[in-house]
XYZ file of C-alpha atoms in Angstrom:
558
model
C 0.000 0.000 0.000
C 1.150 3.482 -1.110
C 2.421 5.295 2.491
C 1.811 8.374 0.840
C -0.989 10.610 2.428
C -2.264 11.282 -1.414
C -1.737 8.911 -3.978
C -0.906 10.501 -7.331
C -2.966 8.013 -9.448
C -6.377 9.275 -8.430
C -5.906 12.226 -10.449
C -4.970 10.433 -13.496
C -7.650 8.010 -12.845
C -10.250 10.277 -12.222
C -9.530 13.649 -14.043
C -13.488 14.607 -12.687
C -11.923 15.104 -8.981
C -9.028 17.571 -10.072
C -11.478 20.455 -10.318
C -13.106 19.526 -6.557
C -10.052 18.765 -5.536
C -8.482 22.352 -6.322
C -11.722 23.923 -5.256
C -11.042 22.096 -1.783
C -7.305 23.546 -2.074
C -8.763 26.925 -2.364
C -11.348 26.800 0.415
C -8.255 25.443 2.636
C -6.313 28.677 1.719
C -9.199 30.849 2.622
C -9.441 28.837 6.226
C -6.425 29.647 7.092
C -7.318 33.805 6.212
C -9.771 33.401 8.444
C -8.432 32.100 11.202
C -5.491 34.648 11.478
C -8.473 37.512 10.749
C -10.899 35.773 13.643
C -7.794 35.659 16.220
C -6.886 39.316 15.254
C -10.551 40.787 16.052
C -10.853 38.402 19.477
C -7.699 40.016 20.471
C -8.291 43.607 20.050
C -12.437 42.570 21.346
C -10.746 41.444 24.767
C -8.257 44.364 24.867
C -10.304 46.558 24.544
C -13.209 44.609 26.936
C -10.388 44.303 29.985
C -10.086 48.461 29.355
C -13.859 48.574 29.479
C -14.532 49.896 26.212
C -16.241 48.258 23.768
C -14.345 47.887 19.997
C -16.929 48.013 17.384
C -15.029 47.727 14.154
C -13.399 44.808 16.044
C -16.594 42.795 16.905
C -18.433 43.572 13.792
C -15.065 41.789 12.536
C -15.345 38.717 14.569
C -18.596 38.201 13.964
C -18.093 37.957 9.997
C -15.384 36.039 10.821
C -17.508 33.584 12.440
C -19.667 33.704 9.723
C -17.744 33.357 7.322
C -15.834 30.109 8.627
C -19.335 28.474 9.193
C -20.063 28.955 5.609
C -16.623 27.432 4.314
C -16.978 24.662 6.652
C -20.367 23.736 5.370
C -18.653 24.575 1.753
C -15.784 21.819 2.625
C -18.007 19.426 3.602
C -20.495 19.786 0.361
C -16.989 20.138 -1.924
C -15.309 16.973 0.112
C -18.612 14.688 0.218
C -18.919 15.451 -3.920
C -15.422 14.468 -4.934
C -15.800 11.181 -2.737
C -19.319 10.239 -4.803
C -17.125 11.143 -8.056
C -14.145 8.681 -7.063
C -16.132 6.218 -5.638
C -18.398 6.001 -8.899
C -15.537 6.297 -11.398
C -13.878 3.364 -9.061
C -16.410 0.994 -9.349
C -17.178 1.729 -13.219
C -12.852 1.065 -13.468
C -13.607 -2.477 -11.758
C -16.161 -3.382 -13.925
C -14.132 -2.819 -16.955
C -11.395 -4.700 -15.581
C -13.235 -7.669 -15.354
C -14.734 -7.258 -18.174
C -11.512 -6.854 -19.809
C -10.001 -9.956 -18.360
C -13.410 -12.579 -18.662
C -14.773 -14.259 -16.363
C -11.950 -16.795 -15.769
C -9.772 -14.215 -14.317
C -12.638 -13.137 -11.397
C -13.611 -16.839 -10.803
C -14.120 -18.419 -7.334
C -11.977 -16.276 -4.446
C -10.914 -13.318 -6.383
C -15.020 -12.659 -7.079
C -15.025 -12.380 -3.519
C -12.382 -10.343 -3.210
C -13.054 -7.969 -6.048
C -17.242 -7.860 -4.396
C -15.980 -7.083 -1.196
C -13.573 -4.018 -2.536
C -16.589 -2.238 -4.745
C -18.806 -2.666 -1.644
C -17.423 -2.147 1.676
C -13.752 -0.893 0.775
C -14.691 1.953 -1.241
C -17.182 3.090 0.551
C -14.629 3.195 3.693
C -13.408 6.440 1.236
C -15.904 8.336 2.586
C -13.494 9.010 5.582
C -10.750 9.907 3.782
C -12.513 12.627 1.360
C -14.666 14.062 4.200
C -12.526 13.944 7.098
C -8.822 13.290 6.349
C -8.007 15.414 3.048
C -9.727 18.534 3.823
C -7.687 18.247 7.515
C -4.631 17.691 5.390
C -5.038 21.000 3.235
C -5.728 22.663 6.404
C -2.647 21.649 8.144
C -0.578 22.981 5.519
C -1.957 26.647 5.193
C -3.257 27.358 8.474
C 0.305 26.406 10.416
C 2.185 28.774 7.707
C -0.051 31.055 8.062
C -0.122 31.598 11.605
C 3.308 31.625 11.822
C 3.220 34.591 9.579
C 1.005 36.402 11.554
C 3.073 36.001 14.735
C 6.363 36.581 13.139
C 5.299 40.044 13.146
C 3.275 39.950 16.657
C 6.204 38.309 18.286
C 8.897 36.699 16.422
C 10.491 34.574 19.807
C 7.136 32.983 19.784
C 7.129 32.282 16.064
C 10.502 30.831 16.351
C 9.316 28.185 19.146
C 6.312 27.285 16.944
C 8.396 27.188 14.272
C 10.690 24.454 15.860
C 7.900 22.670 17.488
C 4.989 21.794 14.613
C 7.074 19.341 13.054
C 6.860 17.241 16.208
C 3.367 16.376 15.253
C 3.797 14.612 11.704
C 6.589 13.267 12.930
C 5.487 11.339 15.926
C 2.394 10.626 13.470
C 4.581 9.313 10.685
C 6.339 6.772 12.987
C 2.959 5.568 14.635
C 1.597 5.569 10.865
C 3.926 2.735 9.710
C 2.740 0.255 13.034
C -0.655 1.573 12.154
C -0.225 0.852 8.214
C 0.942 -2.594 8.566
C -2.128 -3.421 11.112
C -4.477 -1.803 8.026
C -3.061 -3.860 5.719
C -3.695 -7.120 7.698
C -7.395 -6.040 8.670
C -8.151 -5.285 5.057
C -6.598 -9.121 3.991
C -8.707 -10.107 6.331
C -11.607 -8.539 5.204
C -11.099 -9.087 1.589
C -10.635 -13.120 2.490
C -13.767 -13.044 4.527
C -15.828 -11.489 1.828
C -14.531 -14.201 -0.757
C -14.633 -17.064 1.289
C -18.372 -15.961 2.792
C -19.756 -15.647 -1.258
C -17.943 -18.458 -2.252
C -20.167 -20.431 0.587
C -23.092 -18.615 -0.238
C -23.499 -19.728 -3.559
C -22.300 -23.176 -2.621
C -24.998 -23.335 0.909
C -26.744 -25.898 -1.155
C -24.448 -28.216 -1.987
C -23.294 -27.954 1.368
C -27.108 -28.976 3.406
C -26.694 -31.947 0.736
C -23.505 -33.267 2.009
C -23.812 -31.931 5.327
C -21.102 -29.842 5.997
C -22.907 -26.405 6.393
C -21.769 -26.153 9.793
C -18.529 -26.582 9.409
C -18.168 -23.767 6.928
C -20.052 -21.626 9.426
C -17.329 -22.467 11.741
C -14.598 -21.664 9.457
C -16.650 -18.253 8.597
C -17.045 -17.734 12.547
C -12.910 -17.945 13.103
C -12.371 -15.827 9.887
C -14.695 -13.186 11.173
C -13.156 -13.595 14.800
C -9.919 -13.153 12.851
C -10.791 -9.763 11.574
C -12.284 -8.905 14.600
C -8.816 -8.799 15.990
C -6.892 -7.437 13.652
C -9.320 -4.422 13.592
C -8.752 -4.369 17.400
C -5.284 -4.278 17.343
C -5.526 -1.059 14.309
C -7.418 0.872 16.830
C -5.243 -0.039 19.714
C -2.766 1.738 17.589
C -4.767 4.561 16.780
C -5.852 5.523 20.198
C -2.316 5.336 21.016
C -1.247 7.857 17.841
C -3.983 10.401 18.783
C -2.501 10.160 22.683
C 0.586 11.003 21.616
C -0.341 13.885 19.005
C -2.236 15.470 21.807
C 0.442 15.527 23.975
C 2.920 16.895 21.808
C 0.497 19.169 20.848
C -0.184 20.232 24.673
C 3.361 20.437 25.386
C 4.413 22.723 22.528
C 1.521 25.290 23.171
C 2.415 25.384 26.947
C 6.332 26.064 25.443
C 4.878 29.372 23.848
C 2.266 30.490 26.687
C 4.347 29.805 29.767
C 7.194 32.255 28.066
C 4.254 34.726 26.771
C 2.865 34.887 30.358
C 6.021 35.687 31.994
C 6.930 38.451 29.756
C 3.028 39.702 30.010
C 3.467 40.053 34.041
C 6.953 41.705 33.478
C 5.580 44.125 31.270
C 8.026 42.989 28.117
C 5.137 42.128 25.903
C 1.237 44.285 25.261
C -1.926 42.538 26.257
C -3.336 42.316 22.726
C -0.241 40.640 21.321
C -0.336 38.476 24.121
C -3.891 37.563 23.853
C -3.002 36.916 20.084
C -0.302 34.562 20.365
C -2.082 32.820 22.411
C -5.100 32.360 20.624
C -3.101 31.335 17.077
C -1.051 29.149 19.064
C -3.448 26.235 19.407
C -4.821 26.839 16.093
C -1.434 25.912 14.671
C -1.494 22.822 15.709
C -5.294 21.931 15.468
C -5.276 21.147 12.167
C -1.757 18.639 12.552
C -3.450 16.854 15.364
C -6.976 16.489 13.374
C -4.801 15.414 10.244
C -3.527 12.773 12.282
C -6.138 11.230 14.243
C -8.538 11.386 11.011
C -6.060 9.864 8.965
C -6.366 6.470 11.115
C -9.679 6.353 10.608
C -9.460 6.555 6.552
C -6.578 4.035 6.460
C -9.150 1.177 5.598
C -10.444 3.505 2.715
C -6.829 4.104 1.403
C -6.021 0.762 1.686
C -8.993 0.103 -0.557
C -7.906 2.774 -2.975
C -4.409 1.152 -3.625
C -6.034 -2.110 -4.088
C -8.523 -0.440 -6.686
C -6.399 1.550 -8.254
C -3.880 -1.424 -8.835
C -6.695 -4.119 -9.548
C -8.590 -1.890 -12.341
C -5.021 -1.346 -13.144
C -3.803 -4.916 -14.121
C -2.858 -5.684 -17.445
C -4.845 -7.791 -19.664
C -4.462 -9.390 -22.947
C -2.729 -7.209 -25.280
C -5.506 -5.477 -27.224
C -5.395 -4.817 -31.264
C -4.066 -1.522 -32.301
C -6.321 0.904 -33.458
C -7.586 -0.088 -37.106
C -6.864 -3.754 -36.921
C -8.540 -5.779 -39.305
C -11.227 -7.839 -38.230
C -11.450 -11.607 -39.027
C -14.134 -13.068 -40.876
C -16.028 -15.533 -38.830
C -17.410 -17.280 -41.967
C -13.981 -18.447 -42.942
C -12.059 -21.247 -41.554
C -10.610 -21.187 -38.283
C -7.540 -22.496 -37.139
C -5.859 -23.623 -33.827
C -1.816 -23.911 -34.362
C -0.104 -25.376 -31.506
C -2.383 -23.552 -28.933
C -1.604 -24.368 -25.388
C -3.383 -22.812 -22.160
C -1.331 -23.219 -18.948
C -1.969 -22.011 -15.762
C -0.368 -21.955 -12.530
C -0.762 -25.575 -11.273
C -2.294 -27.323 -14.410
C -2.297 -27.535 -17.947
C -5.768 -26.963 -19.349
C -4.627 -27.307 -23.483
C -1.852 -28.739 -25.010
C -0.619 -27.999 -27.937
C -4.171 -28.068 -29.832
C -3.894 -27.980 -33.896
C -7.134 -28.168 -35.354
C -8.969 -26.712 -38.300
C -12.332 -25.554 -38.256
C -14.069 -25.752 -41.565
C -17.022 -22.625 -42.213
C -20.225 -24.630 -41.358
C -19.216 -27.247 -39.706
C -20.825 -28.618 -36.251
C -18.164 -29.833 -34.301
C -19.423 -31.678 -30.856
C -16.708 -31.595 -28.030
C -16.590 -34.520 -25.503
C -14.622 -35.637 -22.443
C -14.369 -35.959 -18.888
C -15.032 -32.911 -16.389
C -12.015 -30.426 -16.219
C -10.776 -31.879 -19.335
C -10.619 -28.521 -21.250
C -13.964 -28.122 -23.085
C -14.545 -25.080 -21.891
C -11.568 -23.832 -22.286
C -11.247 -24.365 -25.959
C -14.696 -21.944 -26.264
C -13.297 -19.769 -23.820
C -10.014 -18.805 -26.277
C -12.348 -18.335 -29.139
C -14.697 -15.924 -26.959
C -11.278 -14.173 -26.068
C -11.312 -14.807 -22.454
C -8.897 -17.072 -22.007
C -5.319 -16.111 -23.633
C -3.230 -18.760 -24.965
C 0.552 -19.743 -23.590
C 1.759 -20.392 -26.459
C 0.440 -21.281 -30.142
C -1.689 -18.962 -32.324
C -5.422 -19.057 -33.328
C -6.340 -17.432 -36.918
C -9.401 -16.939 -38.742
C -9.475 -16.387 -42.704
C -5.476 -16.164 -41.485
C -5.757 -13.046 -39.157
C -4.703 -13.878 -35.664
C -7.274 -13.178 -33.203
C -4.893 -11.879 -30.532
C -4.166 -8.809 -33.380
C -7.733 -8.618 -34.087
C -10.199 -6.218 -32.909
C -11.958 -8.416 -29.620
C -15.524 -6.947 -29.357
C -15.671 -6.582 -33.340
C -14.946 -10.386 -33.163
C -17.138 -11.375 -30.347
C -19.525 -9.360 -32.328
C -19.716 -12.755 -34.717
C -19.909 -14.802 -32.460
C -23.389 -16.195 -30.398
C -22.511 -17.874 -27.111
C -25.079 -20.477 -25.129
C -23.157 -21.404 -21.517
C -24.189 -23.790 -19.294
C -25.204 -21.507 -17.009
C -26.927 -18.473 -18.915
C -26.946 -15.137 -16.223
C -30.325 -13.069 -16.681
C -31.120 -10.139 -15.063
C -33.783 -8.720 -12.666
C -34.679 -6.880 -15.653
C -37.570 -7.558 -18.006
C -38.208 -10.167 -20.189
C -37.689 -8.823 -23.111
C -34.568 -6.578 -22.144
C -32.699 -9.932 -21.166
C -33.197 -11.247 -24.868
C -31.692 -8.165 -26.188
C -28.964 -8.013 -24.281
C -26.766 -8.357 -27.513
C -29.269 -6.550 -29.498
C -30.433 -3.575 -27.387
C -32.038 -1.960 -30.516
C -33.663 -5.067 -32.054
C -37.217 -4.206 -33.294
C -40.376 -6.101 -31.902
C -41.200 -8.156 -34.787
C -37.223 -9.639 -34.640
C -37.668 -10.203 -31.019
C -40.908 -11.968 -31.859
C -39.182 -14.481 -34.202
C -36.270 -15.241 -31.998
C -38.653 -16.169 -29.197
C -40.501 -18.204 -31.364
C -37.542 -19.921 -32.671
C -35.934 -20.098 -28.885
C -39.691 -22.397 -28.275
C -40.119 -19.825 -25.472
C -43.258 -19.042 -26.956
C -45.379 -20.979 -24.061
C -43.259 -19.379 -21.210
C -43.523 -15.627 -22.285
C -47.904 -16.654 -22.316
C -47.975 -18.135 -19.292
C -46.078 -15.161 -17.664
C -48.469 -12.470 -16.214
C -46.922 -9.303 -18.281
C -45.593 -11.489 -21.498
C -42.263 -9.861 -22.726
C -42.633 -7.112 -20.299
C -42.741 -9.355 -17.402
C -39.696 -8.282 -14.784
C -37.582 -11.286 -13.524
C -35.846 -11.597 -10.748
C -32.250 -11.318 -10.104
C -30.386 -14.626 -12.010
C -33.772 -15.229 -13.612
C -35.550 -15.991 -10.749
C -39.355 -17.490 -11.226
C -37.949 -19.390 -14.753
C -37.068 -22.852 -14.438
C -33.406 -24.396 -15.615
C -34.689 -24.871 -19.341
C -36.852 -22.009 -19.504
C -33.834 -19.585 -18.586
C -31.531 -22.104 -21.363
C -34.701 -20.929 -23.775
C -34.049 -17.360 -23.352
C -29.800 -17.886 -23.874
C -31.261 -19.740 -26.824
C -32.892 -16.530 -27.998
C -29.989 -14.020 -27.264
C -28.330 -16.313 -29.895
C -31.152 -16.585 -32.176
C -31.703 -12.313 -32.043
C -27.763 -12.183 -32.659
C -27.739 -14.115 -36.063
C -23.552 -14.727 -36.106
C -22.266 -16.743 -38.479
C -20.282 -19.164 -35.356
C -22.067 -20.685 -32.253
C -20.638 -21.705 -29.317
C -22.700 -23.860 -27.276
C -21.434 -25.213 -23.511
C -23.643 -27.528 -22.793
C -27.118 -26.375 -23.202
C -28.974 -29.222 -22.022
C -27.147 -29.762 -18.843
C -29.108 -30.035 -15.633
C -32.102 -30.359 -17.972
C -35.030 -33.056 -17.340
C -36.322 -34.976 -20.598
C -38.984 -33.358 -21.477
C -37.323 -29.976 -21.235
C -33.715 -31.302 -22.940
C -36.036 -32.668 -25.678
C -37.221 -28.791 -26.360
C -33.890 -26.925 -25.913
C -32.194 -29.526 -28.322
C -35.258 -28.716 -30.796
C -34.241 -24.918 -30.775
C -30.461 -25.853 -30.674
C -30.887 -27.846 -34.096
C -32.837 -24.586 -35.575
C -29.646 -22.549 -34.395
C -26.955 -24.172 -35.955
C -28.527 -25.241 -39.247
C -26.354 -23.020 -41.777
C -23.726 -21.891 -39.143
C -20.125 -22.952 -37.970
C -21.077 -24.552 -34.327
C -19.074 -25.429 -31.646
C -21.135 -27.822 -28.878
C -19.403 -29.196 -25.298
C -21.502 -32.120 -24.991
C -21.663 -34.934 -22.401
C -25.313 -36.466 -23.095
C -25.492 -38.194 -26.668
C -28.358 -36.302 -28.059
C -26.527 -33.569 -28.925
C -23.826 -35.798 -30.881
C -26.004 -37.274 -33.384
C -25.974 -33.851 -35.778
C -22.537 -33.601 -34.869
C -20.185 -33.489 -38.554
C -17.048 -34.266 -35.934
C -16.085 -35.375 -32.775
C -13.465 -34.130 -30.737
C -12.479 -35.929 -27.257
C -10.474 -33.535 -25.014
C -8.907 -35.724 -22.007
C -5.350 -34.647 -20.325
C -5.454 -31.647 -22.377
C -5.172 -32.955 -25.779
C -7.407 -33.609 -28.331
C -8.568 -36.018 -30.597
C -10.819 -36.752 -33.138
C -13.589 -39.863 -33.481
C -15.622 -41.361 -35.783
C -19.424 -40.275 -35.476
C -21.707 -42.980 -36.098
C -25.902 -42.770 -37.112
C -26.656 -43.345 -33.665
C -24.853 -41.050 -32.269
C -21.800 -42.602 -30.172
C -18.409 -42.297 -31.555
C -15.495 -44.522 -32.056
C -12.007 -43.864 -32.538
């Protein structure tokens, strides 16, 4: 994590902030006015009241003063509170982009967690740092220098101690900052381990009842969370400690200036209203030093979450195509050459060649974690291969333009994600602009023609969040129609009919057959129905693949 009290970054990642951001700078300046102007009309008010007269000018003066501070204060907070919303949205929107840069495979299982827990919780733990901690931090710049200029000309012996004694304060802080940085840093791995390892069991509670061990993940959640109880326990240990310390320094050094400033008032060496001046800028010198650093504990979980964002929506991905690249042809053949996929402790691919003739349907077999999915997953672009080459109509797809690829392409997963949007908007997801009479024919061809009737608004019926009130081959029937609606000229199908009963595998392969007639098609397959219109058969096992012999019933032989 960046130790710095501002990270650089944020204003190239979010140019929107610069502008609140100097606006903040500005109001900070104009504090610090104020303060020296407020001290200098209390002074001569209380002069003047001890003589028993009554300064006029000097009250009317305080008063605006007061005034005046209220309304910046109210102005910081509007300013501060704006430029966190900005960052916070632009943040979130960077995340998003990343993973939709990288696929799916890249945010899979912990890391989905991780990355959930970081949009949610960890940026909005910003809040403290735009609200409290950076508008302290402008503060303690121009309000300590400007004080000091004011009393260099009230009394300079004072300004000198002042002068010697502020940097005290960030120093003591910065040395307490490092314990209290490394404690951060552990809470927020924690955290970020909690929140993956608490989703991850979420979305698994079922399988978990059926094999009975939904307790003991509730135990292992129970010590993770005790876990991060501590280590947020030992971060405020630490801060409690830092803002002990700052107060004391703080206390000291303003007792180092009035102690001297009292002796010299009794003696005569020094006039009441400078006195009473010194000794009211005094304390503000170090105000904002001692806010700065008590505040800044309390945003360290939000600029922990900031480096983590900043470097996450920062991560390379797969080399993109320059600008003008030519875009590949999905009608032509396609061709793997020596394609291997390799990741950290297994091999998913190795060194695939295979050519892909333009309307062929080529069914995919093998055992779980064999690679099918894989193999779809290079041609969708989110999987990147180690070594080897893909090319359509000879243009390699890692020069090519991605989304004017994917663009080609219709994809049917095993596990198609709708929306708690309508109906209708979830089969144009591809197709946002599609006209009703196209939507109409896709839904016809999709056989989802007895779900949208039975539905109580039709098309304009809202579903739930991950098509909630739609059975398994109902929500297959609407993937079915995304593809249908998107009329490429290459289908990738993973599965469709998995988790499917008869009756409803016996539908979904009827619109299946519909969608590939006349189109290159790609189908994972592990039931046999789906190999019977099958041209080839490829058998993925270990990573490598080879090709069978279909026969009319639909099995395949070497």
């Amino acid at each position: 994590m960046s130790r710095r009290p501002f990270d650089p970054r944020l204003l190239r990642r979010v140019p929107a902030a610069r502008r609140d951001l100097a606006v903040l700078a500005i109001l900070g300046v104009l504090a610090a006015g104020l303060i020296v102007a407020q001290a200098t009309a209390l002074a001569s008010l209380l002069a003047t009241a001890i003589d028993g007269r009554l300064d006029r000018p000097a009250l009317a003066g305080f008063v605006v003063a007061v005034a005046a501070r209220s309304a910046l204060v109210w102005a910081q907070g509007t300013v501060s509170a704006r430029v966190a919303a900005t960052v916070k949205a632009t943040l979130r929107a960077d995340l998003l982009g990343a993973v939709g840069r990288h696929g799916p495979g890249w945010v899979a299982g912990q890391r989905a967690g991780e990355i959930a827990t970081l949009a949610g919780r960890g940026l909005d733990a910003l809040d403290a740092y735009f609200t409290g901690y950076l508008p302290q931090l402008v503060l303690s710049v121009t309000v300590p220098l400007a004080v000091l200029a004011r009393v260099v000309f009230a009394d300079w012996s004072s300004a000198v101690i002042i002068a010697l004694t502020l940097p005290l304060i960030p120093i003591f802080g910065a040395l307490l900052g490092w314990q209290a940085q490394a404690a951060t840093e552990r809470q927020w791995r924690r955290l970020a381990l909690l929140g993956g390892h608490f989703l991850d069991m979420v979305a698994g509670l079922p399988t978990l009842r059926a094999f009975g061990r939904a307790r003991a993940q509730t135990d292992v959640v129970r010590r993770m969370a005790d876990g991060h109880r501590v280590a947020t326990m030992k971060t405020l240990r630490i801060a409690f400690l830092s803002a002990l310390v700052l107060e004391l320094v703080a206390t000291l050094s303003v007792a180092l200036v009035a102690v001297p400033v009292g002796i010299r008032l009794l003696g005569g060496g020094l006039a009441l209203q400078t006195a009473l001046l010194v000794l009211l800028l005094t304390p503000e010198a170090y105000l904002p030093l001692r806010a700065a650093g008590s505040r800044f504990h309390a945003s360290m979980e939000g600029l922990a979450a900031l480096d983590e964002a900043l470097t996450v929506s920062a991560a390379p991905a797969a080399p993109r195509a320059a600008e003008g690249a030519s875009t590949p042809d999905a009608r032509a053949e396609i061709r793997f050459e020596g394609v291997t996929v390799a990741y950290e402790r297994t091999t998913a691919l190795r060194d695939v060649t295979l050519t892909i003739r333009p309307g062929e349907r080529i069914a995919i077999i093998g055992p779980s974690g064999a690679g099918k999915s894989t193999l779809l997953g290079l041609l969708l672009g989110f999987v990147t291969p180690t070594s080897g080459r893909i090319t359509v109509d000879g243009v390699d797809l890692a020069t090519a333009d991605p989304d004017a690829w994917r663009r080609q392409l219709a994809w049917v997963p095993q596990r198609a994600h709708l929306f708690a949007a309508s109906l209708a908007d979830n089969i144009r997801l591809g197709a946002p602009d599609t006209p009703a009479d196209a939507l109409a024919a896709a839904v016809h061809d999709a056989a989802l023609d007895d779900v949208v009737d039975g539905l109580p608004d039709g098309l304009d019926t809202l579903l739930g969040e991950r098509g909630h009130g739609l059975s398994s081959g109902q929500r297959q029937r609407v993937a079915l129609a995304r593809a249908f609606l998107r009329a490429a000229p290459v289908v990738l199908l993973d599965e469709p009919t998995a988790r499917l009963d008869t009756a409803a595998e016996a539908v979904v392969l009827d619109a299946t057959r519909r969608l590939v007639a006349g189109r290159t098609a790609l189908l994972v397959a592990h039931r046999p129905a789906l190999l019977a219109d099958a041209d080839r058969i490829l058998r993925i096992e270990d990573g490598r693949v080879t090709e069978l012999t279909p026969e009319p019933t639909g099995e395949a032989t070497r």
